[in-house]
Protein backbone atom coordinates (compact mmCIF):
# COMPACT_ATOMS: atom_id res chain seq x y z
CA MET A 1 1.65 15.21 -21.55
CA GLN A 2 1.72 18.67 -20.03
CA LYS A 3 0.37 20.20 -23.26
CA ILE A 4 -2.44 17.64 -23.34
CA TYR A 5 -3.25 18.39 -19.71
CA PHE A 6 -3.52 22.13 -20.26
CA LEU A 7 -5.50 21.61 -23.48
CA LEU A 8 -7.97 19.40 -21.60
CA LEU A 9 -8.08 21.90 -18.76
CA SER A 10 -8.82 24.76 -21.15
CA LEU A 11 -11.57 22.76 -22.87
CA ILE A 12 -13.27 21.93 -19.58
CA PHE A 13 -12.92 25.55 -18.51
CA LEU A 14 -14.52 26.84 -21.73
CA LEU A 15 -17.39 24.38 -21.50
CA SER A 16 -18.17 25.23 -17.91
CA ALA A 17 -17.40 28.96 -17.88
CA ASN A 18 -20.13 31.45 -17.23
CA LEU A 19 -18.71 34.91 -17.73
CA PHE A 20 -21.71 36.55 -16.14
CA ALA A 21 -21.95 34.43 -13.01
CA ASP A 22 -21.97 36.10 -9.63
CA TYR A 23 -19.80 34.08 -7.29
CA SER A 24 -20.28 34.27 -3.54
CA ARG A 25 -18.21 31.34 -2.21
CA ILE A 26 -14.72 31.52 -3.66
CA VAL A 27 -11.73 29.46 -2.53
CA SER A 28 -8.23 30.73 -3.37
CA LEU A 29 -5.38 28.24 -3.78
CA ALA A 30 -2.51 30.76 -3.88
CA PRO A 31 -1.42 34.06 -2.28
CA SER A 32 -1.40 35.79 -5.68
CA VAL A 33 -5.01 34.73 -6.27
CA THR A 34 -6.01 36.09 -2.88
CA GLU A 35 -4.33 39.43 -3.60
CA ASN A 36 -6.02 39.69 -7.00
CA LEU A 37 -9.41 39.10 -5.35
CA TYR A 38 -8.72 41.72 -2.69
CA GLU A 39 -7.74 44.21 -5.37
CA LEU A 40 -11.05 43.56 -7.12
CA GLY A 41 -12.89 44.22 -3.85
CA MET A 42 -14.04 40.62 -3.46
CA GLU A 43 -12.91 39.97 0.11
CA LYS A 44 -16.47 39.09 1.17
CA GLU A 45 -16.88 36.54 -1.61
CA LEU A 46 -13.56 34.91 -0.67
CA ILE A 47 -14.40 32.30 1.97
CA ALA A 48 -11.11 30.38 2.22
CA ASN A 49 -7.45 30.46 1.18
CA THR A 50 -4.07 28.91 1.99
CA ILE A 51 -2.04 29.31 5.16
CA TYR A 52 0.39 31.49 3.16
CA CYS A 53 -2.32 33.92 2.04
CA ARG A 54 -2.76 37.28 3.69
CA ASP A 55 -6.00 38.06 5.53
CA ILE A 56 -7.15 41.57 4.72
CA ASP A 57 -7.86 42.38 8.39
CA GLU A 58 -8.76 40.75 11.72
CA LYS A 59 -12.50 40.88 11.00
CA ASN A 60 -12.11 39.13 7.65
CA LYS A 61 -10.02 36.09 8.57
CA LYS A 62 -10.58 33.29 6.12
CA GLU A 63 -10.81 29.55 6.54
CA LYS A 64 -7.46 27.92 5.77
CA ILE A 65 -7.40 24.98 3.38
CA GLY A 66 -3.73 23.98 3.66
CA THR A 67 -0.69 24.96 1.64
CA VAL A 68 -0.28 25.95 -2.01
CA THR A 69 1.17 22.57 -2.95
CA GLU A 70 -0.90 20.46 -0.55
CA PRO A 71 -4.42 21.83 -0.11
CA ASN A 72 -6.92 19.81 1.90
CA ILE A 73 -9.43 18.57 -0.65
CA GLU A 74 -11.92 17.35 1.95
CA LYS A 75 -11.90 20.78 3.58
CA ILE A 76 -12.47 22.47 0.22
CA ILE A 77 -15.40 20.20 -0.63
CA SER A 78 -16.97 20.78 2.79
CA LEU A 79 -17.00 24.54 2.17
CA LYS A 80 -19.22 24.05 -0.92
CA PRO A 81 -17.44 26.66 -3.08
CA ASP A 82 -19.05 27.96 -6.25
CA LEU A 83 -15.57 28.76 -7.62
CA ILE A 84 -12.02 27.57 -6.89
CA ILE A 85 -9.20 29.71 -8.29
CA SER A 86 -5.76 28.17 -8.82
CA THR A 87 -2.53 29.05 -10.60
CA LYS A 88 -0.79 27.10 -13.35
CA GLU A 89 2.64 27.68 -11.86
CA GLY A 90 2.06 27.38 -8.12
CA ASN A 91 -0.50 24.61 -7.72
CA ASN A 92 0.06 20.90 -8.25
CA LYS A 93 -1.49 19.92 -11.59
CA ILE A 94 -2.44 16.46 -10.26
CA PHE A 95 -4.46 18.13 -7.54
CA ILE A 96 -6.19 20.43 -10.04
CA GLU A 97 -7.00 17.43 -12.23
CA LYS A 98 -8.60 15.74 -9.23
CA LEU A 99 -10.77 18.80 -8.56
CA ILE A 100 -11.90 18.76 -12.18
CA ARG A 101 -12.69 15.03 -12.08
CA LEU A 102 -14.86 15.75 -9.05
CA LYS A 103 -16.67 18.31 -11.22
CA LEU A 104 -15.75 21.20 -8.95
CA PRO A 105 -15.73 24.66 -10.58
CA VAL A 106 -12.07 25.57 -11.20
CA TYR A 107 -10.53 28.65 -12.80
CA VAL A 108 -6.79 28.47 -13.54
CA MET A 109 -4.67 31.62 -13.71
CA GLU A 110 -1.78 31.64 -16.21
CA THR A 111 1.94 31.73 -15.46
CA VAL A 112 3.39 35.25 -15.70
CA GLU A 113 6.79 36.30 -17.04
CA ASN A 114 6.47 40.10 -16.99
CA PHE A 115 4.37 43.03 -15.80
CA ASP A 116 2.12 42.89 -18.87
CA ASP A 117 1.34 39.25 -18.08
CA ILE A 118 0.37 40.23 -14.54
CA CYS A 119 -1.99 42.89 -15.88
CA ASN A 120 -3.52 40.63 -18.54
CA ASN A 121 -4.01 37.80 -16.04
CA PHE A 122 -5.76 40.22 -13.71
CA LEU A 123 -8.04 41.55 -16.46
CA LYS A 124 -9.04 38.04 -17.54
CA LEU A 125 -9.93 37.17 -13.96
CA ALA A 126 -11.84 40.44 -13.56
CA GLU A 127 -13.88 39.71 -16.67
CA TYR A 128 -14.60 36.15 -15.55
CA LEU A 129 -15.85 37.49 -12.21
CA ASN A 130 -18.01 40.12 -13.93
CA LYS A 131 -15.69 42.90 -12.68
CA LYS A 132 -14.29 43.99 -16.03
CA GLU A 133 -14.88 47.72 -15.59
CA ILE A 134 -13.33 47.77 -12.11
CA GLY A 135 -10.37 45.71 -13.35
CA GLU A 136 -9.69 48.02 -16.29
CA LYS A 137 -9.69 51.11 -14.04
CA ILE A 138 -7.27 49.49 -11.60
CA ILE A 139 -4.89 48.50 -14.40
CA ASN A 140 -5.02 51.95 -16.02
CA ASP A 141 -4.22 53.65 -12.71
CA ILE A 142 -1.36 51.26 -11.90
CA LYS A 143 0.18 51.51 -15.37
CA ASN A 144 0.12 55.31 -15.10
CA GLU A 145 1.95 55.17 -11.76
CA ALA A 146 4.47 52.66 -13.08
CA ASP A 147 5.13 54.88 -16.12
CA LYS A 148 5.78 57.87 -13.84
CA ILE A 149 8.35 55.87 -11.92
CA SER A 150 9.92 54.71 -15.18
CA LYS A 151 10.37 58.31 -16.40
CA ASN A 152 12.53 59.04 -13.34
CA LYS A 153 14.80 56.01 -13.69
CA LYS A 154 17.55 57.52 -15.86
CA LYS A 155 19.89 58.33 -12.98
CA ASN A 156 19.56 54.72 -11.79
CA TYR A 157 19.95 53.13 -15.20
CA ASP A 158 23.54 51.85 -14.87
CA ILE A 159 23.16 50.41 -11.36
CA LYS A 160 24.04 46.69 -11.35
CA VAL A 161 21.60 44.64 -9.28
CA PHE A 162 21.91 41.14 -7.88
CA TRP A 163 18.74 39.41 -6.75
CA GLU A 164 19.06 36.52 -4.29
CA VAL A 165 15.95 34.34 -3.91
CA GLY A 166 17.62 31.21 -2.55
CA ALA A 167 20.70 30.79 -0.36
CA ASN A 168 21.73 27.14 -0.18
CA PRO A 169 22.45 26.84 -3.05
CA VAL A 170 22.26 30.41 -4.35
CA PHE A 171 19.38 31.13 -6.71
CA THR A 172 18.77 34.37 -8.55
CA VAL A 173 16.42 35.89 -11.14
CA GLY A 174 16.78 35.18 -14.87
CA LYS A 175 15.31 36.78 -17.99
CA LYS A 176 11.96 34.91 -17.88
CA SER A 177 10.96 36.10 -14.40
CA TYR A 178 8.64 39.08 -14.05
CA VAL A 179 10.97 40.29 -11.27
CA ASN A 180 13.13 41.70 -14.09
CA ASP A 181 10.40 44.23 -14.77
CA PHE A 182 11.06 45.83 -11.38
CA ASN A 183 14.40 46.87 -12.90
CA LYS A 184 12.72 47.81 -16.18
CA PHE A 185 10.60 50.43 -14.41
CA ALA A 186 12.79 51.47 -11.46
CA GLY A 187 16.13 51.32 -13.26
CA GLY A 188 19.14 49.18 -12.66
CA LYS A 189 20.40 46.15 -14.55
CA ASN A 190 19.90 42.63 -13.30
CA ILE A 191 23.38 41.10 -13.57
CA PHE A 192 21.88 37.73 -14.56
CA ALA A 193 19.19 39.03 -16.91
CA ASP A 194 20.80 37.19 -19.83
CA THR A 195 20.22 33.79 -18.19
CA ASN A 196 17.43 31.82 -19.85
CA ASN A 197 16.16 30.10 -16.69
CA ARG A 198 13.58 31.90 -14.62
CA TYR A 199 15.41 31.30 -11.35
CA PRO A 200 18.91 29.98 -12.14
CA ASN A 201 21.36 28.51 -9.68
CA VAL A 202 24.56 30.63 -9.60
CA ASN A 203 27.80 30.49 -7.63
CA ILE A 204 29.16 33.20 -5.39
CA GLU A 205 32.27 33.59 -7.58
CA SER A 206 30.13 34.65 -10.55
CA VAL A 207 28.37 37.26 -8.40
CA ILE A 208 31.72 38.64 -7.21
CA GLU A 209 32.97 38.77 -10.79
CA LYS A 210 29.95 40.80 -11.91
CA ASN A 211 30.39 43.10 -8.85
CA PRO A 212 26.82 44.35 -8.23
CA ASP A 213 26.18 47.85 -6.91
CA ILE A 214 23.10 46.66 -5.02
CA ILE A 215 22.21 43.27 -3.56
CA ILE A 216 18.52 42.57 -3.07
CA LEU A 217 17.77 39.66 -0.75
CA VAL A 218 14.23 38.35 -0.94
CA ASP A 219 13.16 37.12 2.50
CA MET A 220 11.88 33.65 1.65
CA GLY A 221 12.84 30.06 2.38
CA ASP A 222 16.48 29.96 3.46
CA VAL A 223 17.17 33.62 2.70
CA GLY A 224 17.28 35.39 6.06
CA LYS A 225 19.23 38.06 7.90
CA GLU A 226 22.27 35.76 8.06
CA GLU A 227 22.65 36.34 4.31
CA ILE A 228 23.42 40.02 4.93
CA LYS A 229 26.33 39.01 7.16
CA LYS A 230 27.53 36.51 4.56
CA TRP A 231 27.72 39.06 1.76
CA LYS A 232 29.36 41.70 3.97
CA LYS A 233 32.39 39.41 4.19
CA TYR A 234 33.16 40.24 0.55
CA LYS A 235 34.45 43.71 1.26
CA ASN A 236 35.54 44.46 -2.32
CA LEU A 237 31.99 44.28 -3.65
CA SER A 238 30.56 47.68 -4.58
CA ALA A 239 27.32 46.82 -2.78
CA VAL A 240 29.25 46.17 0.43
CA LYS A 241 31.45 49.26 0.13
CA ASN A 242 28.37 51.46 -0.35
CA ASN A 243 26.22 49.64 2.25
CA LYS A 244 23.67 48.68 -0.40
CA ILE A 245 22.42 45.29 0.75
CA PHE A 246 18.67 45.23 1.28
CA MET A 247 16.12 42.69 2.43
CA LEU A 248 12.68 42.73 0.81
CA ASP A 249 9.57 40.84 1.88
CA ALA A 250 8.87 37.89 -0.45
CA LYS A 251 5.13 38.65 -0.36
CA GLU A 252 5.89 42.06 -1.86
CA ILE A 253 8.02 40.66 -4.68
CA PHE A 254 6.67 37.17 -5.37
CA THR A 255 2.94 37.84 -5.24
CA PRO A 256 2.14 38.67 -8.87
CA SER A 257 -0.82 41.00 -8.65
CA PRO A 258 -0.97 44.55 -10.06
CA LYS A 259 -1.00 46.45 -6.77
CA THR A 260 1.64 44.33 -5.07
CA PHE A 261 3.86 44.76 -8.13
CA LEU A 262 3.47 48.54 -7.89
CA ASN A 263 4.20 48.53 -4.14
CA GLY A 264 7.30 46.41 -4.74
CA LEU A 265 8.37 48.78 -7.48
CA LYS A 266 8.06 51.80 -5.18
CA ASN A 267 10.05 50.00 -2.50
CA LEU A 268 12.81 49.10 -4.95
CA GLN A 269 12.96 52.67 -6.23
CA SER A 270 13.46 53.90 -2.68
CA LYS A 271 16.42 51.51 -2.29
CA PHE A 272 18.01 52.89 -5.45
CA ASN A 273 17.57 56.44 -4.19
CA ASP A 274 18.63 55.65 -0.61
CA ASN A 275 21.84 57.42 0.24
């Protein structure tokens, strides 16, 4: 059923797409969409987004249309958007289907599993919004910066990294998450990179057994400062002995846009180099 849904969605998208349209009333249904629009310089065209989306500044506060999983459809319709941008992974497919049945203009961004996916997703959106040239320049600049960081990663290559993205129970990052590419460029080895799931559930004993040199806590959901205290109880862990437990902002890690990926990468590199 899911394949049929996405096939139908793609068909409707192709039939209704106008690659040369100039949109002036865009609604974003996810923080990553909002960031991609900001990076393309389309903050004025963005009229509304979710309560989890960042506003670029005080003067450009946007109308809020609810959450990522539960947007307010009546509010969206009342805003008379000429384009609604959603994500395949974050937004509820039933909700997207409803928008399509109402013949509202919807563009769906693909799920990403690595840095290349983030860049390709961004370029497709840029082309759809008639911003292809701007998008290509942004991607070229960001890839150059990421490559420079990658060239300096050798001294960090053997560092074992544990990512915690959920606390009760403990969730981490597996091989199909683009978060792995932070390690690819900055160095370090994700201790659960061989796990097929994107965000697998793991037990504390398995983390202790793998003995990470660095623990990265992503500040989201039930992962808060209390988690630092919890891990510090395990005094034999290399990360604890060397005081290498860090908290990162979820918006910096789990907002898949080119510039936020680069900023997250720079932040992670600084943690590796922090003495």
